[in-house]
Coordinates of C-alpha atoms in Angstrom, one line a residue:
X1 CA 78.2 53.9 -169.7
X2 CA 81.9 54.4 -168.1
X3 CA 82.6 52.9 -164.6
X4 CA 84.0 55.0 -162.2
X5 CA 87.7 55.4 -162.0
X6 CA 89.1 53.4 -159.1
X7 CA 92.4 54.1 -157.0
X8 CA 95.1 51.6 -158.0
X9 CA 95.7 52.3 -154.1
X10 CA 92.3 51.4 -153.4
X11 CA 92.1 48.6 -155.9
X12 CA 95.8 47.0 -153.9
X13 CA 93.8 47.6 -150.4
X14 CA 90.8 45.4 -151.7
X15 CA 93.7 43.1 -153.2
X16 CA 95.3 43.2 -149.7
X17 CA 92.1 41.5 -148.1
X18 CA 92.7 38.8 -149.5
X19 CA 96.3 38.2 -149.9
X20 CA 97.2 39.5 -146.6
X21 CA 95.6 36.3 -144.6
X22 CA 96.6 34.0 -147.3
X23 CA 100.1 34.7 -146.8
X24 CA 99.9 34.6 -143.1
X25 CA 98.3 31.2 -143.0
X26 CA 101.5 29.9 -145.4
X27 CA 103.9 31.8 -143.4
X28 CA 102.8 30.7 -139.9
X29 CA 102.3 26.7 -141.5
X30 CA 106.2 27.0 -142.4
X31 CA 107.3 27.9 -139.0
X32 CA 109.0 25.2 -137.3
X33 CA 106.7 23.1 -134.5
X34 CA 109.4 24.0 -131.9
X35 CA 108.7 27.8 -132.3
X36 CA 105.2 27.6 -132.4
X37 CA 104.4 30.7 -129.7
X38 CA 106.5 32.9 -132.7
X39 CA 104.0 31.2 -135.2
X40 CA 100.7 32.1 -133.3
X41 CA 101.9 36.1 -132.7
X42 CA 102.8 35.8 -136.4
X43 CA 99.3 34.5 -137.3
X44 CA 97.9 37.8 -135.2
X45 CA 100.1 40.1 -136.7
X46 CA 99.0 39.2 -140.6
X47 CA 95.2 39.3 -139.1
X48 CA 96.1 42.8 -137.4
X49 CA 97.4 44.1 -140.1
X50 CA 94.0 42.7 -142.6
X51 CA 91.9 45.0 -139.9
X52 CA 93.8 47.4 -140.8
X53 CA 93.7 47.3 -143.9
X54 CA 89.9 47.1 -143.2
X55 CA 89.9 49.7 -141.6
X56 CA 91.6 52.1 -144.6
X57 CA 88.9 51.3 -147.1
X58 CA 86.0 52.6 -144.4
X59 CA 85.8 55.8 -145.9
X60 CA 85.2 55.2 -149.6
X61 CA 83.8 51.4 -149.1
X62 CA 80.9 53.0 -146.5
X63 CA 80.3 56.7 -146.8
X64 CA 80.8 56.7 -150.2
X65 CA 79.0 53.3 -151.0
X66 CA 78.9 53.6 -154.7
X67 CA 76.3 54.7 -156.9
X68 CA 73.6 54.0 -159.1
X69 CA 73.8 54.0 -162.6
X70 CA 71.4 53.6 -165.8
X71 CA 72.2 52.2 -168.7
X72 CA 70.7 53.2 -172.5
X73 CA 67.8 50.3 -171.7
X74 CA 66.7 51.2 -168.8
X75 CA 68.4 48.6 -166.8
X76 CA 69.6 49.9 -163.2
X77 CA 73.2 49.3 -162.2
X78 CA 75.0 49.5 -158.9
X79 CA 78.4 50.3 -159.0
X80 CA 80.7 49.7 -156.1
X81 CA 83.0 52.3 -155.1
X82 CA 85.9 50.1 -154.1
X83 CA 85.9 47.5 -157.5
X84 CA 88.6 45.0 -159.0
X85 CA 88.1 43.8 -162.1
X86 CA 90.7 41.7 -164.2
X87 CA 90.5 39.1 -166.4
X88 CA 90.6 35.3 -164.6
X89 CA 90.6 32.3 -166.6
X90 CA 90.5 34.0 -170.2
X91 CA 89.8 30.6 -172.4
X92 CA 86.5 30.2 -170.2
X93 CA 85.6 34.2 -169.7
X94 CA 86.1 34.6 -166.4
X95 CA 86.9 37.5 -164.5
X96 CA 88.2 38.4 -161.3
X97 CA 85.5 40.7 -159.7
X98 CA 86.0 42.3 -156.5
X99 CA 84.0 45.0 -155.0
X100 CA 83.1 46.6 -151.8
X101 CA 79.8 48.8 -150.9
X102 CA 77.7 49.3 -147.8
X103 CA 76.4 45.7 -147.8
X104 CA 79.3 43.7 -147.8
X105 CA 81.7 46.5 -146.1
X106 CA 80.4 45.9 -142.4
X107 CA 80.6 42.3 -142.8
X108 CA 83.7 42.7 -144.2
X109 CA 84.8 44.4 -141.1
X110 CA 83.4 42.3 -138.5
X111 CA 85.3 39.0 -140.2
X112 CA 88.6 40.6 -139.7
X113 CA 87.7 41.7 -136.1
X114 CA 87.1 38.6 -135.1
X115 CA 89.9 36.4 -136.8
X116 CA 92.1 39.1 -134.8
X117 CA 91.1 38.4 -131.7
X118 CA 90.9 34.5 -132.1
X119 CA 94.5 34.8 -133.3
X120 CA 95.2 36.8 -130.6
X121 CA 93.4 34.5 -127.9
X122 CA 95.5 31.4 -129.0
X123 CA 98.1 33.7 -128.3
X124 CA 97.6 32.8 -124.7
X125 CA 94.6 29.7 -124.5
X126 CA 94.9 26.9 -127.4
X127 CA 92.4 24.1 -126.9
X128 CA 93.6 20.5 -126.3
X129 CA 93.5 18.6 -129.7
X130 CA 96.3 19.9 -131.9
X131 CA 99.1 22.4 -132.5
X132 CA 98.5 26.0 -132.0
X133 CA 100.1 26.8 -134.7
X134 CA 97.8 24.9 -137.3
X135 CA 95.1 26.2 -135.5
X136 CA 96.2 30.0 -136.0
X137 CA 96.5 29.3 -139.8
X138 CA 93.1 27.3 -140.1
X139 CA 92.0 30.9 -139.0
X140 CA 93.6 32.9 -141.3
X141 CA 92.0 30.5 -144.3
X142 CA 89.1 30.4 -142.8
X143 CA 89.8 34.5 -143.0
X144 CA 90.3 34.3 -146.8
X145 CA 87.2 32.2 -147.6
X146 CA 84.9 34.2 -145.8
X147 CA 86.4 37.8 -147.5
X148 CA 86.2 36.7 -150.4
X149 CA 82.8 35.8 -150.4
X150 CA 81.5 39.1 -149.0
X151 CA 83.8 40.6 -152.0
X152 CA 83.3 38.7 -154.8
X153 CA 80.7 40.2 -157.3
X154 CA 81.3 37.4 -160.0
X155 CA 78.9 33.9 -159.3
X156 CA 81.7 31.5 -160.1
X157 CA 84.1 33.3 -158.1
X158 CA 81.5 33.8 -154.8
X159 CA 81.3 29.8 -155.3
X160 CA 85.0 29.4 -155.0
X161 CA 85.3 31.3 -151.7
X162 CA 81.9 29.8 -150.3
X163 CA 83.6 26.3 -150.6
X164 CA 87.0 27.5 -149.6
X165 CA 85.8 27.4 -145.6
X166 CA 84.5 24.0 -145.8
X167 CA 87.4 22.3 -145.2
X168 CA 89.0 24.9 -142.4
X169 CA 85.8 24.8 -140.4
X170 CA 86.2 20.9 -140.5
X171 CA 89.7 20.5 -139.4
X172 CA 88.7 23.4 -136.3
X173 CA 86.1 21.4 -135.1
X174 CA 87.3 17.8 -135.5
X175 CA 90.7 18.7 -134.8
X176 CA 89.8 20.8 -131.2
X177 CA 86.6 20.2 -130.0
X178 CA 84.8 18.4 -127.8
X179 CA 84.3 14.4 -127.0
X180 CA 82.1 14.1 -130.0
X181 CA 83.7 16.5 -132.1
X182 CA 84.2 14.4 -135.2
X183 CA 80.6 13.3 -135.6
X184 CA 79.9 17.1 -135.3
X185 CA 81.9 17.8 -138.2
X186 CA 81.1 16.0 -140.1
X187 CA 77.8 16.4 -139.9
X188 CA 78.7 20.0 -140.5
X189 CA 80.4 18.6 -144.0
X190 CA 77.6 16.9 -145.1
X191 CA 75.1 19.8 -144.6
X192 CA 77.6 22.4 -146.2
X193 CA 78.0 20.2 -148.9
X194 CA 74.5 19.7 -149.6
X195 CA 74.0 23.6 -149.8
X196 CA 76.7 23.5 -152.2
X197 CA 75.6 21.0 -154.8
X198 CA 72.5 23.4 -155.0
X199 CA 74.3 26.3 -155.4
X200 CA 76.4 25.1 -157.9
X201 CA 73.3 24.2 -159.8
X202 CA 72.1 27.7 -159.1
X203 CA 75.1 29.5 -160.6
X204 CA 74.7 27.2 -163.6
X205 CA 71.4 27.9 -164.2
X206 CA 71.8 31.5 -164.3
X207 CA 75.3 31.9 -166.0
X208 CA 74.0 29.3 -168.8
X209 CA 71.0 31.5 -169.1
X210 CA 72.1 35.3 -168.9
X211 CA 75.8 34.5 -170.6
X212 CA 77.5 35.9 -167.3
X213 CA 78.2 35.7 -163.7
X214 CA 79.0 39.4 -163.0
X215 CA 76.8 39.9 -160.0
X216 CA 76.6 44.0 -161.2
X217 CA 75.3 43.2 -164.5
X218 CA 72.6 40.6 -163.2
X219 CA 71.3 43.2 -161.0
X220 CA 67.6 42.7 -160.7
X221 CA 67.6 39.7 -163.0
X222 CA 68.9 41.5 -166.3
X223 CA 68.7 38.3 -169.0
X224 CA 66.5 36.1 -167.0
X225 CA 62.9 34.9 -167.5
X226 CA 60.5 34.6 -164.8
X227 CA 61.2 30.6 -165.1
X228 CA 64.9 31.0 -164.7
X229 CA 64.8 33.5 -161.8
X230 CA 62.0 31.3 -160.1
X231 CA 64.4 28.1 -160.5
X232 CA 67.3 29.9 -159.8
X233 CA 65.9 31.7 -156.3
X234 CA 64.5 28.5 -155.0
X235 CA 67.8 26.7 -155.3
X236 CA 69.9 29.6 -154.1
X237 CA 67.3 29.6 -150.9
X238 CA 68.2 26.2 -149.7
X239 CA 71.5 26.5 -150.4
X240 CA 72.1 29.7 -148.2
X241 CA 69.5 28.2 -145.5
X242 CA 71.7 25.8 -144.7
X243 CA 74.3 27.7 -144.0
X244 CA 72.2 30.7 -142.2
X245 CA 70.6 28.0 -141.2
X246 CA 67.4 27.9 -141.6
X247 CA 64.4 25.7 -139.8
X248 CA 64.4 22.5 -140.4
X249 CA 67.9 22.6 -142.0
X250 CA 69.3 23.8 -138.9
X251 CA 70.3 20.8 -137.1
X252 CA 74.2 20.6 -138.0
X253 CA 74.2 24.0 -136.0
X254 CA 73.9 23.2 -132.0
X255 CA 76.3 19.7 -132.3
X256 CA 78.6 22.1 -134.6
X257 CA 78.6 25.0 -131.8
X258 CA 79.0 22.3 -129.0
X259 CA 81.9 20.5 -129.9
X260 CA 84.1 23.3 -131.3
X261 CA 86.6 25.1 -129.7
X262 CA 85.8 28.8 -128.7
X263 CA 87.4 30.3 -131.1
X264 CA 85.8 28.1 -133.8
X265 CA 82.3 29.1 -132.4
X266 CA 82.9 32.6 -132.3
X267 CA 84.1 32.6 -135.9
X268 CA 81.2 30.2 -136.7
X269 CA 78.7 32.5 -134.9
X270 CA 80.0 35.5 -136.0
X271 CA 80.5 35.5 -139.4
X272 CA 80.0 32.7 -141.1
X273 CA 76.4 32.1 -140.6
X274 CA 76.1 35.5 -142.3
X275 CA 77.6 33.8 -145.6
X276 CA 74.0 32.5 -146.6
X277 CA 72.2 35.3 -145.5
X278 CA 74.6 37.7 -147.5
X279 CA 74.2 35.3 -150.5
X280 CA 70.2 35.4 -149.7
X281 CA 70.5 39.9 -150.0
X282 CA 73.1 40.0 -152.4
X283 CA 72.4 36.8 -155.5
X284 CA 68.9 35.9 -154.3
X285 CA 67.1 39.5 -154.1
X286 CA 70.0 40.8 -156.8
X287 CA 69.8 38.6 -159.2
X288 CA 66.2 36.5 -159.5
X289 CA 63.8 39.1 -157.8
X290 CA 61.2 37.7 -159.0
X291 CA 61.7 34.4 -157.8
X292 CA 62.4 36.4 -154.5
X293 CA 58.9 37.9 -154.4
X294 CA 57.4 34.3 -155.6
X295 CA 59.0 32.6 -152.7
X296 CA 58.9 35.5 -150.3
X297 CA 56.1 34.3 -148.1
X298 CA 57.0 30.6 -147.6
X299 CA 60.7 32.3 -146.7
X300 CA 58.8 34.3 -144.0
X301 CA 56.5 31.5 -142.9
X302 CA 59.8 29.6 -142.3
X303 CA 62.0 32.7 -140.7
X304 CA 59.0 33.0 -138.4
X305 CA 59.1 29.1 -137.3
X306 CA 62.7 29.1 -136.8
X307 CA 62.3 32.5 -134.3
X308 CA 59.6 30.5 -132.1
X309 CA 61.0 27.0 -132.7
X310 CA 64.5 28.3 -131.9
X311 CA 62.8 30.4 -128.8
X312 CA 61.1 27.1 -127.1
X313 CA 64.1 24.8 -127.8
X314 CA 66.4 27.7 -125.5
X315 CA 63.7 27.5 -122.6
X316 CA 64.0 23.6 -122.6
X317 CA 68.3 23.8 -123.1
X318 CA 70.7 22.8 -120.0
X319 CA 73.6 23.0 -121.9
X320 CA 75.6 26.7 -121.9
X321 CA 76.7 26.4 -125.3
X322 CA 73.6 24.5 -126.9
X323 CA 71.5 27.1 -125.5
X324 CA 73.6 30.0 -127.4
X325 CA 73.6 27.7 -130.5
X326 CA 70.2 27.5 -130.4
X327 CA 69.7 31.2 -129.9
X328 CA 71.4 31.8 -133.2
X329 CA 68.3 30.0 -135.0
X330 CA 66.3 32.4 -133.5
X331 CA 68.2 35.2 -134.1
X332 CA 68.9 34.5 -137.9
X333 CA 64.8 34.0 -138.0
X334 CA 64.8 37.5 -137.4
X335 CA 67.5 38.7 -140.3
X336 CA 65.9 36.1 -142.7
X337 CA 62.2 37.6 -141.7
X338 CA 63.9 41.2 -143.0
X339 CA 65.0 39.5 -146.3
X340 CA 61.6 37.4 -147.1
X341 CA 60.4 40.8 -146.9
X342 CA 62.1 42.6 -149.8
X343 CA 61.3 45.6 -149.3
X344 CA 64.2 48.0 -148.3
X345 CA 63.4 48.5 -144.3
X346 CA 63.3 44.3 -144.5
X347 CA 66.9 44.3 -146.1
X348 CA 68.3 47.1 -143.9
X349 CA 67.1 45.2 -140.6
X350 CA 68.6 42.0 -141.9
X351 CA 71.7 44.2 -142.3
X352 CA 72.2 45.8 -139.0
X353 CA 70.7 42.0 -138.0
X354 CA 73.6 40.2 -139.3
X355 CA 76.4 42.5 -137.7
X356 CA 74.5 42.8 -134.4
X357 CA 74.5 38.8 -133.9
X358 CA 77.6 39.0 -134.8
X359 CA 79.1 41.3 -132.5
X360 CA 76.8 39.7 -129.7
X361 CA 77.1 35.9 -130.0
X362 CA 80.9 35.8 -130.8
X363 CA 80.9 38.1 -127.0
X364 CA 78.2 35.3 -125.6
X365 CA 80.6 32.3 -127.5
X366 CA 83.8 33.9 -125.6
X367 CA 82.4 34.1 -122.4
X368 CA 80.7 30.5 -122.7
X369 CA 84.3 29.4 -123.3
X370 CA 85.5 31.4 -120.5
X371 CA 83.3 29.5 -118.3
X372 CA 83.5 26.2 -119.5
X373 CA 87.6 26.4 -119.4
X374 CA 87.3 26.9 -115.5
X375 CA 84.6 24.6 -114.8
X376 CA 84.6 22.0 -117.0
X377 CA 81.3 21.6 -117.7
X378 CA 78.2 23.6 -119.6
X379 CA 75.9 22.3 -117.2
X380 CA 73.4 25.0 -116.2
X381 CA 72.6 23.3 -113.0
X382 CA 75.9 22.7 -111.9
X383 CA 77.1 26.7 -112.5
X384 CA 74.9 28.4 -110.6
X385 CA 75.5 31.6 -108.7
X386 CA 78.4 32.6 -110.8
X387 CA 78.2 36.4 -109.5
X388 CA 79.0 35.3 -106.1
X389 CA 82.4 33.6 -107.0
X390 CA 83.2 35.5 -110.2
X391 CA 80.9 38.5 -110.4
X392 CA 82.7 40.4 -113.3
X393 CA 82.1 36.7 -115.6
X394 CA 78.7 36.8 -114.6
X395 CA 78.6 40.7 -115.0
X396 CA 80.1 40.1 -118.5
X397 CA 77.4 37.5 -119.3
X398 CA 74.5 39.1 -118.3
X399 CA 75.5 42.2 -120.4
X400 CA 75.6 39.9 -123.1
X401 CA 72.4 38.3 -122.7
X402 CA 70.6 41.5 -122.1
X403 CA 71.8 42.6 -125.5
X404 CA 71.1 39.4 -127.0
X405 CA 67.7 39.5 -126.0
X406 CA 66.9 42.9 -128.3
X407 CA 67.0 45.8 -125.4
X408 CA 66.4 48.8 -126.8
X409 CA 69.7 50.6 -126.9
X410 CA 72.0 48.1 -127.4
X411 CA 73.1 46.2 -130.9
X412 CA 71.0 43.7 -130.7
X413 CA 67.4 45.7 -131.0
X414 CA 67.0 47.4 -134.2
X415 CA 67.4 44.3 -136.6
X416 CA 64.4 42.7 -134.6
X417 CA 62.6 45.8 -134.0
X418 CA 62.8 46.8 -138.0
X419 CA 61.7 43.4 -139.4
X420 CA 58.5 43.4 -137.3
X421 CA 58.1 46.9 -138.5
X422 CA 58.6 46.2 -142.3
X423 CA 57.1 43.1 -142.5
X424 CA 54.1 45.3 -141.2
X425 CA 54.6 48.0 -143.7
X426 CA 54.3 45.2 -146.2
X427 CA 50.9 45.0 -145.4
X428 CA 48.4 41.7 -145.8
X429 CA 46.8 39.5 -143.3
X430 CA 49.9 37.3 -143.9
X431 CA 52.7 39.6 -143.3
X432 CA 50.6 40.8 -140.3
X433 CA 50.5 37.9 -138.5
X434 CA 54.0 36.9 -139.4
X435 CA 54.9 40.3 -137.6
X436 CA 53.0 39.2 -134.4
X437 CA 54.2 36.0 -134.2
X438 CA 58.0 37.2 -134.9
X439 CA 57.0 39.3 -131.8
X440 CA 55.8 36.7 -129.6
X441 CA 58.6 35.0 -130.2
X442 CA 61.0 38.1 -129.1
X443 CA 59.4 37.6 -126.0
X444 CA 60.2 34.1 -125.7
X445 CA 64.0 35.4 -126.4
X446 CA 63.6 37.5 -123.6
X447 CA 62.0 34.4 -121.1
X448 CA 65.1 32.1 -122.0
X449 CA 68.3 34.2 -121.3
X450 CA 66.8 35.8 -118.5
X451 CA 66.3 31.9 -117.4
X452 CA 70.2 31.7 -118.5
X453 CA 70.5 34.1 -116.0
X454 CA 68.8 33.2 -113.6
X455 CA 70.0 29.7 -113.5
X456 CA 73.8 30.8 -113.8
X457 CA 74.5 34.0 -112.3
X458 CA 71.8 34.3 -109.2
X459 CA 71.5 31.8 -106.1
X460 CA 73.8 30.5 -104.0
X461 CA 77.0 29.5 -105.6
X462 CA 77.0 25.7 -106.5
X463 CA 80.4 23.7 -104.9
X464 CA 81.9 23.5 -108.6
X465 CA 81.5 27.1 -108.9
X466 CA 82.4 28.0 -105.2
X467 CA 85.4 26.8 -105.9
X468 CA 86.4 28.0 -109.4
X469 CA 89.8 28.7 -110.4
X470 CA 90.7 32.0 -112.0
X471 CA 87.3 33.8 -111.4
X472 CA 88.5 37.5 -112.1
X473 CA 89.1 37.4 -115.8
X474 CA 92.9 37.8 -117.3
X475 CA 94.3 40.6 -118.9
X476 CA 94.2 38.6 -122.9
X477 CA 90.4 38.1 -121.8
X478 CA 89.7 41.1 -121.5
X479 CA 91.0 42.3 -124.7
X480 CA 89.8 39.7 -126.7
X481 CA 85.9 40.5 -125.1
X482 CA 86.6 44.9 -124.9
X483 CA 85.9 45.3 -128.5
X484 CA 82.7 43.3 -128.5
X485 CA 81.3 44.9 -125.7
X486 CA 82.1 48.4 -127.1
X487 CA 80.6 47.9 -130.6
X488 CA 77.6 46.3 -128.6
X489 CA 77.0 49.7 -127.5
X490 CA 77.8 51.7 -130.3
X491 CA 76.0 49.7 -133.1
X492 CA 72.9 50.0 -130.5
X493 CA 73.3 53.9 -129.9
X494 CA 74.3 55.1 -133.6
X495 CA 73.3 52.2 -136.2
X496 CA 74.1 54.4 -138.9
X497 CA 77.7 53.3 -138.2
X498 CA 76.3 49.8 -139.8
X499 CA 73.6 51.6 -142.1
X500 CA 75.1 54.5 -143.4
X501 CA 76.5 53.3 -146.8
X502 CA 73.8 51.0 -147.9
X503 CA 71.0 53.3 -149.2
X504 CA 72.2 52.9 -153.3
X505 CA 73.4 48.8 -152.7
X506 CA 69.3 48.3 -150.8
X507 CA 68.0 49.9 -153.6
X508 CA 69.1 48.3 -156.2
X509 CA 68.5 44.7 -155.0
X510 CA 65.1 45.7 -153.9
X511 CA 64.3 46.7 -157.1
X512 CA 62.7 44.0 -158.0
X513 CA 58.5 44.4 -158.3
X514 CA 57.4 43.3 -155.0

């Protein structure tokens, strides 16, 4: 079997993913501290020109989305249609493996979207804490890491990347967040690193037993036994539920969320949660489908108590930000739900899933820090009746909320709506009642942020928020929150824009025997 001829053009765009923000976080580090406002438009110029860059490989990387392939054994193949592959470390045959299909593209997408526009916002707001500057290229690391996980199609080098944000998240959070920012991070280190030992045990077991890491070649387990894809799926699972999180390894999320600066939670929120559950779709399901279709239902049972667990936690929350965190454990119940699954509606929800919470809780994480910079405070009880002092903020919020909470139309529905539905096409009194209960606990989505709303938008304005300063939002707002609001709509109206290139990539690391 030949692979398909790649552009050298193409292959130097996929390169450019990488380099691009790697350069741009040296560059703006060497500026001198007295020129620092140069540094941080410097820093959003190298992230601008990433998006672009993004933006180039959409035709190829989504439309096109690679094909399928079958080799003389009957073994299926997925080959991307944006692919890099050189030689790495020669004396311990590794390879540099980069490729780009329907899963990873949108994710890859969203990532440089959002570094852009926290670039751009320190442009204008950097948190108390540290320099700007440092802050700018923590992003653009951060930038690299989290590319070059949603890229890498080789298990040694997807461990690299994975551990390359560790250290970047730390320094945001410790560095500008709130009063207890330090004992937020590192709690956040000691989770992270946690996930990582397993992993790295993970990728040992199945490089050691299948003689390579190349995620295309492992497709649906080539090499393995039933033992080794059993062992290997139940360490990959807690490893990428930690970072997803999942219930009851979800606690390092709300303290993280709290403490760190916005910027920090919208790049925490937005895109690197979706690290374990792209690890989950693309090494779990890829490569130890059987071990996926073992563990399936105990994933589901769990998915399912972290929708309803994360659900009653929001209804009891007084804290702005701690309620969004805890919405996110909700949330990633539902894309997790779509993976324990399997089938290919379950992987397609968690899909569009993963970019819709995305899109929605970095907009919710902005505005939070929109509010909390004028007020001071996250206190629900003391921000009430924002509309009446600041009615486009509260306008801005309840948007978000409303597409938070799954309404039809808007980004936020069809990842929910589609892992009820498949994890009723999969049929069985288990998957059944996992789908009702997944859908009770929508519900409950629905009874705490219209309870946000209620206790922060309606009613008479409190004196804090009678008498808040800058309540029309400022130009840099505005562009920083535009985008999110627009691909709200879109990805809700036309979700092929998310789904179109992923029919080959699902069907491969579906095709597992479930």
């Amino acid at each position: 079997m030949i692979a398909p001829e790649v552009s050298p053009v193409l292959q130097a765009q996929l390169l450019a993913l990488l380099i691009l923000p790697a350069l741009g976080a040296v560059v703006v580090a060497l500026v001198p501290a007295r020129r620092e406002p140069a540094a941080r438009l410097l820093a959003t110029v190298f992230a601008a020109l990433t998006f672009v860059v993004a933006l180039v490989l959409f035709e190829p990387s989504v439309h096109g989305g690679g094909r399928l392939e079958v080799t003389p054994d009957g073994q299926g193949l997925f080959l991307p249609a944006v692919e890099l592959h050189t030689s790495w470390v020669p004396a311990l045959h590794l390879d540099l493996h980069l490729g780009l299909d329907g899963v990873s593209y949108p994710l890859v997408l969203l990532t440089t979207l959002l570094t852009l526009l926290c670039c751009a916002y320190t442009m204008w707001r950097v948190p108390d804490g540290g320099s700007g500057r440092t802050l700018a290229a923590l992003l653009l690391v951060l930038e690299v890491g989290i590319i070059g996980t949603f890229l890498a199609l080789n298990l040694v080098l997807f461990f690299v990347f994975f551990e390359v944000v560790l250290l970047p998240m730390y320094a945001v959070i410790a560095g500008w967040g709130g009063p207890r920012r330090r004992a937020a991070a590192r709690k956040f280190v000691l989770y992270t690193l946690f996930g990582s030992v397993l992993l790295l045990l993970g990728v040992f077991t199945v490089v050691t037993a299948a003689g390579t890491g190349d995620l295309t070649v492992l497709a649906g387990g080539a090499g393995l036994s039933r033992t080794t894809q059993y062992a290997a799926f139940a360490l990959f699972a807690v490893a990428f539920a930690v970072k997803a999180p999942l219930w009851p390894l979800h606690t390092w999320l709300p303290d993280a969320h709290t403490e760190a600066p916005t910027v920090g939670s919208v790049i925490l929120a937005g895109v690197l949660l979706k690290m374990g559950t792209y690890g989950l779709i693309r090494i779990g399901l890829g490569v130890a489908p059987l071990g996926a279709a073992w563990a399936g239902p105990v994933l589901g049972i769990l998915a399912v108590a972290a929708i309803v667990v994360g659900s009653l936690v929001c209804l009891r929350q007084t804290e702005l930000k701690r309620l969004i965190a805890y919405s996110s454990v909700g949330h990633m119940g539902f894309v997790l739900l779509g993976i324990a699954v399997g089938t290919a509606t379950g992987v397609q929800a968690a899909l569009i899933g993963n970019v819709a919470h995305g899109i929605i809780t970095g907009l919710l994480f902005f505005l939070a820090g929109a509010v909390k910079d004028r007020a001071h405070t996250g206190d629900l009880a003391e921000l009430g009746g924002l509309r009446e002092s600041a009615p486009r903020l509260a306008g801005l919020l309840g948007f978000a909320a409303i597409a938070s909470l799954g309404l039809p139309g808007l980004a936020g529905f069809w990842g929910e709506a589609f892992a009820v539905v498949a994890a009723v096409q999969r049929g069985g009194p288990l998957w059944a009642t996992l789908a009702v209960i997944a859908a009770v606990g929508g519900a409950l989505t629905a009874a705490y942020f219209l309870r946000l709303l209620r206790r922060v938008t309606h009613g008479p304005a409190t004196p804090l928020v009678a008498a808040l300063p800058r309540p029309v939002p400022s130009g840099y707002e505005w562009a920083a929150w535009a985008p999110l609001v627009l691909l709200a709509l879109l990805v809700g109206l036309v979700p092929a824009l998310v789904l179109a290139g992923t029919g080959a990539p699902v069907e491969i690391l579906t095709g597992g025997p479930w």
